CSV table of C-alpha atoms in Angstrom, one decimal:
chain,number,residue,atom,x,y,z
X,1,MET,CA,129.1,167.3,-5.0
X,2,THR,CA,127.4,170.3,-6.3
X,3,GLY,CA,129.7,173.6,-8.0
X,4,ARG,CA,128.4,175.6,-5.0
X,5,GLU,CA,129.4,173.6,-2.3
X,6,LEU,CA,132.9,173.2,-3.8
X,7,ASP,CA,133.2,177.1,-4.4
X,8,ALA,CA,132.6,178.0,-1.4
X,9,ALA,CA,134.6,176.1,0.0
X,10,GLY,CA,137.2,176.6,-2.6
X,11,ILE,CA,138.5,173.8,-3.9
X,12,THR,CA,138.9,174.5,-7.3
X,13,GLY,CA,141.0,172.4,-8.9
X,14,PRO,CA,139.5,169.4,-10.8
X,15,ALA,CA,140.9,166.9,-10.4
X,16,LEU,CA,139.8,167.4,-6.6
X,17,ARG,CA,136.6,168.9,-7.1
X,18,ALA,CA,135.8,164.9,-8.9
X,19,ASP,CA,137.4,163.6,-5.7
X,20,TYR,CA,134.9,165.8,-3.3
X,21,THR,CA,132.0,164.7,-5.9
X,22,ARG,CA,132.9,160.7,-5.4
X,23,CYS,CA,133.2,161.2,-1.9
X,24,ARG,CA,129.3,162.6,-2.2
X,25,GLN,CA,128.1,160.2,-3.7
X,26,LEU,CA,129.6,157.7,-1.9
X,27,ASN,CA,127.7,159.0,0.9
X,28,ALA,CA,124.5,160.0,-0.7
X,29,ARG,CA,123.7,156.7,-1.6
X,30,HIS,CA,124.8,154.6,1.8
X,31,GLY,CA,123.0,156.9,4.3
X,32,ARG,CA,120.1,158.5,4.0
X,33,THR,CA,119.8,159.6,7.4
X,34,TYR,CA,123.5,161.5,7.9
X,35,PHE,CA,122.6,163.0,4.3
X,36,LEU,CA,119.8,164.9,5.0
X,37,ALA,CA,121.6,166.4,7.7
X,38,THR,CA,125.0,167.5,6.0
X,39,ARG,CA,122.3,169.4,3.6
X,40,LEU,CA,121.9,171.5,6.9
X,41,LEU,CA,125.5,172.7,7.3
X,42,PRO,CA,126.8,175.7,6.0
X,43,VAL,CA,127.7,175.1,2.3
X,44,GLU,CA,132.0,175.5,2.9
X,45,ARG,CA,131.4,173.1,5.2
X,46,ARG,CA,129.8,169.4,3.2
X,47,ALA,CA,132.2,169.0,1.3
X,48,ALA,CA,134.3,168.0,4.0
X,49,VAL,CA,132.2,166.2,6.1
X,50,HIS,CA,131.3,164.4,2.7
X,51,ALA,CA,134.4,163.5,2.2
X,52,LEU,CA,135.8,162.3,6.0
X,53,TYR,CA,132.3,160.2,5.1
X,54,GLY,CA,133.3,158.6,2.1
X,55,PHE,CA,136.1,157.5,3.6
X,56,ALA,CA,134.5,155.2,6.5
X,57,ARG,CA,132.8,154.2,3.9
X,58,TRP,CA,134.7,152.5,1.7
X,59,ALA,CA,137.2,151.5,4.0
X,60,ASP,CA,134.0,149.7,5.5
X,61,ASP,CA,132.6,148.6,1.9
X,62,ILE,CA,135.6,146.5,1.9
X,63,VAL,CA,135.2,144.2,4.3
X,64,ASP,CA,131.3,144.3,4.3
X,65,ALA,CA,130.4,144.7,0.8
X,66,PRO,CA,128.4,141.3,-0.1
X,67,ASP,CA,129.3,141.5,-4.1
X,68,LEU,CA,133.5,141.2,-3.4
X,69,PRO,CA,134.2,138.7,-4.7
X,70,CYS,CA,137.1,137.7,-2.2
X,71,GLY,CA,137.6,136.3,1.6
X,72,PRO,CA,138.6,137.6,4.4
X,73,GLN,CA,142.8,137.5,3.0
X,74,GLU,CA,141.9,138.9,0.3
X,75,ARG,CA,139.1,142.0,2.3
X,76,ASP,CA,142.9,142.4,4.7
X,77,ARG,CA,144.5,142.9,1.3
X,78,ARG,CA,142.8,145.4,-0.1
X,79,LEU,CA,142.4,147.0,3.8
X,80,ARG,CA,146.3,147.2,4.1
X,81,SER,CA,146.2,148.9,0.6
X,82,LEU,CA,143.9,151.8,1.6
X,83,GLU,CA,146.0,151.9,4.5
X,84,ASP,CA,149.5,152.4,2.4
X,85,ASP,CA,147.1,154.5,0.4
X,86,MET,CA,145.5,157.0,3.4
X,87,GLU,CA,149.9,157.6,5.1
X,88,ARG,CA,151.1,158.0,1.6
X,89,GLY,CA,148.1,160.8,1.3
X,90,LEU,CA,148.0,161.9,4.8
X,91,ARG,CA,151.4,162.3,3.8
X,92,THR,CA,152.4,163.8,1.1
X,93,GLY,CA,148.6,164.9,0.0
X,94,ARG,CA,148.8,162.2,-3.3
X,95,GLY,CA,146.3,159.2,-3.2
X,96,ALA,CA,145.5,156.9,-5.9
X,97,HIS,CA,142.1,156.5,-4.4
X,98,PRO,CA,139.6,159.3,-5.1
X,99,VAL,CA,138.0,159.2,-1.5
X,100,VAL,CA,142.3,159.1,0.1
X,101,ARG,CA,142.6,162.8,-1.9
X,102,ALA,CA,139.6,163.8,-1.7
X,103,VAL,CA,139.8,163.3,3.3
X,104,ALA,CA,143.7,163.9,2.5
X,105,ASP,CA,142.9,167.3,1.3
X,106,THR,CA,140.3,167.4,4.1
X,107,ALA,CA,142.5,167.2,7.1
X,108,ARG,CA,145.3,168.9,6.1
X,109,ARG,CA,142.4,172.1,5.7
X,110,TYR,CA,141.5,171.2,9.3
X,111,GLY,CA,144.6,170.1,10.8
X,112,ILE,CA,142.9,166.7,11.7
X,113,ASP,CA,145.1,164.3,13.9
X,114,HIS,CA,145.5,161.8,10.9
X,115,ALA,CA,145.7,159.1,14.3
X,116,HIS,CA,142.0,159.3,13.7
X,117,PHE,CA,142.8,157.8,10.2
X,118,ALA,CA,144.8,154.7,11.4
X,119,ASP,CA,143.0,154.3,14.6
X,120,PHE,CA,139.8,154.0,12.4
X,121,LEU,CA,141.1,151.1,9.7
X,122,VAL,CA,142.6,149.3,13.1
X,123,SER,CA,139.2,147.9,13.7
X,124,MET,CA,138.1,147.9,10.5
X,125,ARG,CA,140.5,145.0,10.0
X,126,SER,CA,139.3,144.1,13.0
X,127,ASP,CA,136.4,143.0,11.7
X,128,LEU,CA,137.5,140.1,10.0
X,129,HIS,CA,138.4,138.3,12.6
X,130,VAL,CA,136.5,139.4,15.5
X,131,THR,CA,133.0,138.1,15.8
X,132,ASP,CA,132.0,138.9,18.9
X,133,TYR,CA,133.0,141.0,22.3
X,134,PRO,CA,132.9,139.3,26.1
X,135,THR,CA,132.1,142.8,28.1
X,136,TYR,CA,130.9,147.1,27.1
X,137,ALA,CA,134.6,146.9,27.9
X,138,ASP,CA,136.2,145.2,24.4
X,139,LEU,CA,133.4,146.8,22.7
X,140,ARG,CA,133.5,150.4,23.7
X,141,ALA,CA,137.7,149.4,23.0
X,142,TYR,CA,136.6,148.1,19.2
X,143,MET,CA,134.3,151.2,19.1
X,144,HIS,CA,136.8,154.1,20.4
X,145,GLY,CA,138.3,153.0,16.1
X,146,SER,CA,135.2,152.1,14.1
X,147,ALA,CA,133.3,155.4,15.4
X,148,ALA,CA,134.0,157.5,18.5
X,149,VAL,CA,137.2,158.7,15.9
X,150,ILE,CA,134.3,159.3,13.2
X,151,GLY,CA,132.9,162.4,15.6
X,152,LEU,CA,137.1,163.3,16.4
X,153,GLN,CA,137.1,164.1,12.5
X,154,ILE,CA,134.1,166.1,11.7
X,155,LEU,CA,134.7,168.0,15.6
X,156,PRO,CA,137.5,170.5,13.4
X,157,VAL,CA,135.0,170.3,10.6
X,158,LEU,CA,131.5,171.4,13.2
X,159,GLY,CA,133.7,174.3,14.5
X,160,THR,CA,133.1,175.0,18.5
X,161,VAL,CA,132.3,178.2,20.2
X,162,VAL,CA,135.4,176.0,23.1
X,163,PRO,CA,138.2,174.7,23.1
X,164,ARG,CA,138.3,171.8,21.1
X,165,GLU,CA,140.0,169.7,23.9
X,166,GLU,CA,136.9,170.6,25.7
X,167,ALA,CA,134.2,169.5,23.4
X,168,ALA,CA,135.8,166.5,22.5
X,169,PRO,CA,134.8,163.6,24.8
X,170,HIS,CA,130.9,164.6,23.4
X,171,ALA,CA,131.4,164.2,20.1
X,172,ALA,CA,133.7,160.8,20.2
X,173,ALA,CA,130.0,159.8,22.4
X,174,LEU,CA,127.7,160.9,19.8
X,175,GLY,CA,129.9,159.0,17.1
X,176,GLU,CA,129.2,155.5,19.7
X,177,ALA,CA,126.2,157.0,21.0
X,178,PHE,CA,125.0,156.1,16.9
X,179,GLN,CA,126.9,153.4,16.2
X,180,LEU,CA,125.3,151.2,19.3
X,181,THR,CA,122.2,152.7,18.1
X,182,ASN,CA,123.5,150.3,14.2
X,183,PHE,CA,124.6,148.0,16.5
X,184,LEU,CA,120.6,147.5,17.8
X,185,ARG,CA,118.9,148.0,14.5
X,186,ASP,CA,121.3,146.0,12.6
X,187,ALA,CA,121.6,142.7,15.2
X,188,GLY,CA,120.2,140.7,12.0
X,189,GLU,CA,122.0,141.7,9.5
X,190,ASP,CA,125.0,141.4,11.5
X,191,LEU,CA,124.1,137.9,12.4
X,192,ASP,CA,124.0,136.7,9.3
X,193,ARG,CA,127.7,138.0,8.9
X,194,GLY,CA,128.1,135.7,12.0
X,195,ARG,CA,128.9,138.8,14.4
X,196,VAL,CA,127.2,140.0,17.6
X,197,TYR,CA,128.2,142.9,18.8
X,198,LEU,CA,126.1,143.0,21.6
X,199,PRO,CA,128.1,142.2,24.4
X,200,ALA,CA,128.5,138.4,25.6
X,201,ASP,CA,128.3,139.7,30.0
X,202,LEU,CA,124.7,142.1,29.2
X,203,LEU,CA,123.4,138.8,27.0
X,204,ALA,CA,123.7,136.6,29.7
X,205,ALA,CA,122.5,138.6,32.2
X,206,HIS,CA,119.8,137.6,30.4
X,207,GLY,CA,119.9,134.5,29.6
X,208,VAL,CA,121.1,135.4,25.7
X,209,ASP,CA,123.7,133.7,23.9
X,210,ARG,CA,124.9,133.5,20.4
X,211,THR,CA,122.8,130.0,19.9
X,212,LEU,CA,120.2,132.0,20.9
X,213,LEU,CA,119.9,135.0,18.3
X,214,GLU,CA,120.8,132.6,16.4
X,215,TRP,CA,118.0,130.8,16.7
X,216,SER,CA,115.3,132.9,16.8
X,217,ARG,CA,116.8,134.5,13.9
X,218,ARG,CA,116.5,131.4,12.0
X,219,THR,CA,113.0,130.2,13.3
X,220,GLY,CA,111.5,133.9,13.1
X,221,ARG,CA,110.1,132.9,17.1
X,222,ARG,CA,111.0,135.5,19.5
X,223,ASP,CA,112.1,134.8,23.5
X,224,PRO,CA,111.6,137.0,26.2
X,225,ARG,CA,115.2,136.7,27.4
X,226,ILE,CA,116.2,138.1,24.1
X,227,ARG,CA,113.7,141.4,24.6
X,228,GLU,CA,114.8,142.1,27.6
X,229,ALA,CA,118.7,142.4,26.2
X,230,LEU,CA,117.8,144.7,24.3
X,231,ALA,CA,115.9,146.5,25.9
X,232,ALA,CA,118.7,147.1,27.9
X,233,ALA,CA,121.1,147.8,24.9
X,234,GLU,CA,118.3,150.6,24.6
X,235,VAL,CA,119.0,151.5,27.5
X,236,VAL,CA,123.3,151.8,27.5
X,237,THR,CA,122.4,153.9,24.1
X,238,ARG,CA,120.2,156.3,25.8
X,239,ALA,CA,122.6,156.9,28.1
X,240,VAL,CA,125.5,158.0,26.2
X,241,TYR,CA,123.5,160.0,24.3
X,242,ARG,CA,123.3,161.6,26.9
X,243,THR,CA,127.0,161.9,27.7
X,244,ALA,CA,127.5,163.3,24.1
X,245,GLU,CA,124.3,165.2,24.6
X,246,PRO,CA,125.5,169.1,25.9
X,247,GLY,CA,128.4,169.0,23.0
X,248,ILE,CA,125.8,169.8,20.8
X,249,ALA,CA,126.4,173.7,22.4
X,250,MET,CA,129.4,173.5,22.1
X,251,LEU,CA,129.7,173.7,18.6
X,252,ASP,CA,129.9,176.9,16.2
X,253,PRO,CA,125.5,178.1,16.2
X,254,ARG,CA,125.9,177.9,12.0
X,255,THR,CA,126.5,173.5,12.4
X,256,ARG,CA,124.2,172.4,15.4
X,257,PRO,CA,121.1,172.3,13.3
X,258,CYS,CA,122.9,169.5,10.9
X,259,VAL,CA,124.1,167.9,14.6
X,260,ARG,CA,120.9,168.4,16.4
X,261,THR,CA,118.7,166.9,13.6
X,262,ALA,CA,121.2,163.5,13.3
X,263,PHE,CA,121.1,163.7,17.4
X,264,THR,CA,117.1,163.6,16.9
X,265,LEU,CA,117.0,160.9,14.0
X,266,TYR,CA,119.4,158.5,15.2
X,267,ARG,CA,118.2,158.4,18.6
X,268,GLY,CA,114.9,158.5,17.5
X,269,ILE,CA,115.8,154.5,14.9
X,270,LEU,CA,115.9,153.4,20.1
X,271,ASP,CA,112.3,154.7,19.9
X,272,THR,CA,111.2,152.7,16.5
X,273,ILE,CA,112.9,149.6,18.0
X,274,ALA,CA,111.2,150.1,21.6
X,275,ASP,CA,108.0,150.5,19.7
X,276,GLN,CA,108.3,147.3,18.1
X,277,ASP,CA,108.9,145.1,20.6
X,278,TYR,CA,112.7,144.7,19.8
X,279,ALA,CA,112.0,142.4,17.1
X,280,VAL,CA,115.0,143.3,15.4
X,281,LEU,CA,116.0,139.9,14.8
X,282,HIS,CA,113.3,139.6,12.2
X,283,HIS,CA,113.3,142.8,10.5
X,284,ARG,CA,115.1,146.3,10.1
X,285,ALA,CA,113.7,149.0,12.3
X,286,VAL,CA,113.2,151.8,9.7
X,287,VAL,CA,112.0,156.1,11.3
X,288,SER,CA,109.7,156.9,8.1
X,289,ARG,CA,109.7,159.4,5.4
X,290,THR,CA,107.1,161.5,6.7
X,291,ARG,CA,108.9,161.9,10.2
X,292,ARG,CA,112.6,162.4,9.2
X,293,ALA,CA,111.6,165.3,6.4
X,294,ALA,CA,109.2,166.7,10.0
X,295,THR,CA,112.6,165.7,11.9
X,296,ALA,CA,114.9,167.7,9.0
X,297,ALA,CA,112.0,170.8,7.7
X,298,VAL,CA,112.8,171.5,12.2
X,299,GLY,CA,116.8,171.6,11.2
X,300,LEU,CA,115.7,174.1,8.4
X,301,VAL,CA,113.6,176.8,10.8
X,302,ARG,CA,117.3,176.2,13.2
X,303,VAL,CA,119.6,176.8,10.2
X,304,ALA,CA,117.2,180.4,9.2
X,305,ASP,CA,117.6,181.6,13.1
X,306,ALA,CA,121.5,180.7,12.9
X,307,ARG,CA,121.7,182.8,10.2
X,308,ARG,CA,119.8,185.1,11.2
X,309,ARG,CA,121.7,185.8,14.2
X,310,ALA,CA,124.8,186.0,12.5
X,311,ARG,CA,123.7,189.0,11.3
X,312,THR,CA,123.5,190.5,13.4
X,313,ALA,CA,126.4,189.3,16.3
X,314,PRO,CA,130.5,190.2,17.1
X,315,ALA,CA,132.7,187.9,15.5
X,316,VAL,CA,134.0,184.7,17.9
X,317,VAL,CA,137.5,186.5,19.0
X,318,GLY,CA,139.3,182.9,19.0
X,319,GLY,CA,137.4,180.1,19.1
X,320,SER,CA,138.6,176.5,17.4
X,321,GLY,CA,137.9,174.6,14.2
X,322,ALA,CA,136.6,177.0,12.3
X,323,ALA,CA,137.6,176.5,8.2
X,324,PRO,CA,139.9,179.3,6.6
X,325,GLY,CA,138.1,182.0,4.8
X,326,THR,CA,134.6,181.2,6.4
X,327,ASP,CA,132.8,183.8,9.6
X,328,ARG,CA,132.7,182.5,12.5
X,329,ALA,CA,130.0,184.4,14.2
X,330,ALA,CA,128.9,183.8,17.6
X,331,LEU,CA,125.6,182.9,19.0
X,332,GLY,CA,126.9,181.7,22.8
X,333,THR,CA,126.7,178.6,23.7
X,334,ASP,CA,122.9,178.4,24.4
X,335,GLY,CA,122.1,175.4,22.5
X,336,ALA,CA,117.8,175.8,23.8
X,337,ALA,CA,116.8,177.7,21.0
X,338,LEU,CA,118.0,174.0,18.8
X,339,GLY,CA,116.2,172.3,21.3
X,340,THR,CA,116.0,168.9,22.8
X,341,ASP,CA,113.5,167.0,21.7
X,342,GLY,CA,113.7,162.6,20.5
X,343,ALA,CA,111.0,162.7,17.7
X,344,GLY,CA,112.3,159.3,15.6
X,345,ARG,CA,114.7,159.0,12.4
């Protein structure tokens, strides 16, 4: 965490500053696309987003990190320990782990519903024993805790120009869209962990089951039925992006460029997957650094435009989700200036 970000956020205590810095390091190391988009946020809000991501990353590492020399029972014990620490941190502001202390501070500053963190940990714990999902409805129940609540946690930090409850369904959908994209991109790696996140009913509609997926992963051979199933999963995922997109225009104008950039980068992964003929079982779809940089450059232009408009626009009366002590100048709710292009990650 840079001193400028911490100063702007009003985080002054040396120990708490170190806690937030730990979260930023997790973000930078694990989430290249996410970290890139976060650089487009107003400086005073970056620390909070790093804290929220750091908590999610820490829990996910307990579940999946390959360098942890322990089985499901020990991972479950560590998750429950994190859950206890988080409950105490949210209640008292104190925690055993720096990530917990930072995220508890963020939750207090922005009034984030504590239930979102509990729901997230329920889904993380299910990954220790649930290895597939019979229907899309089953998968969505899992994604409520693993993805939708992430969008709901971040929404108060981003701020809105409409009542927060109006923007909330779109924020939840964006979390789901990002995770569905990850499920497609990481299908091969998830198989190696013994998990299939693509719903069994969707796969079966195209004559695909786990055995066929494992055969393709193991042998490197393709099957047209798998391609059709993956293409169908892409269609489902794009529909969730369409549900999420109207929410961008509901955000504080100064945070829209960040979310629009993340939206564009992540949705673009689907373009790369299609361009590579849905070969996700054999190699990971990665958008070039050049394309990521180009998308970020567009985001920087939008940030500059938002700041220019904010200097001349009247202040918002009311609104929701603004950080204490931050400027809530309004640019209206028209998101057209931020574009709706779908360039890739």
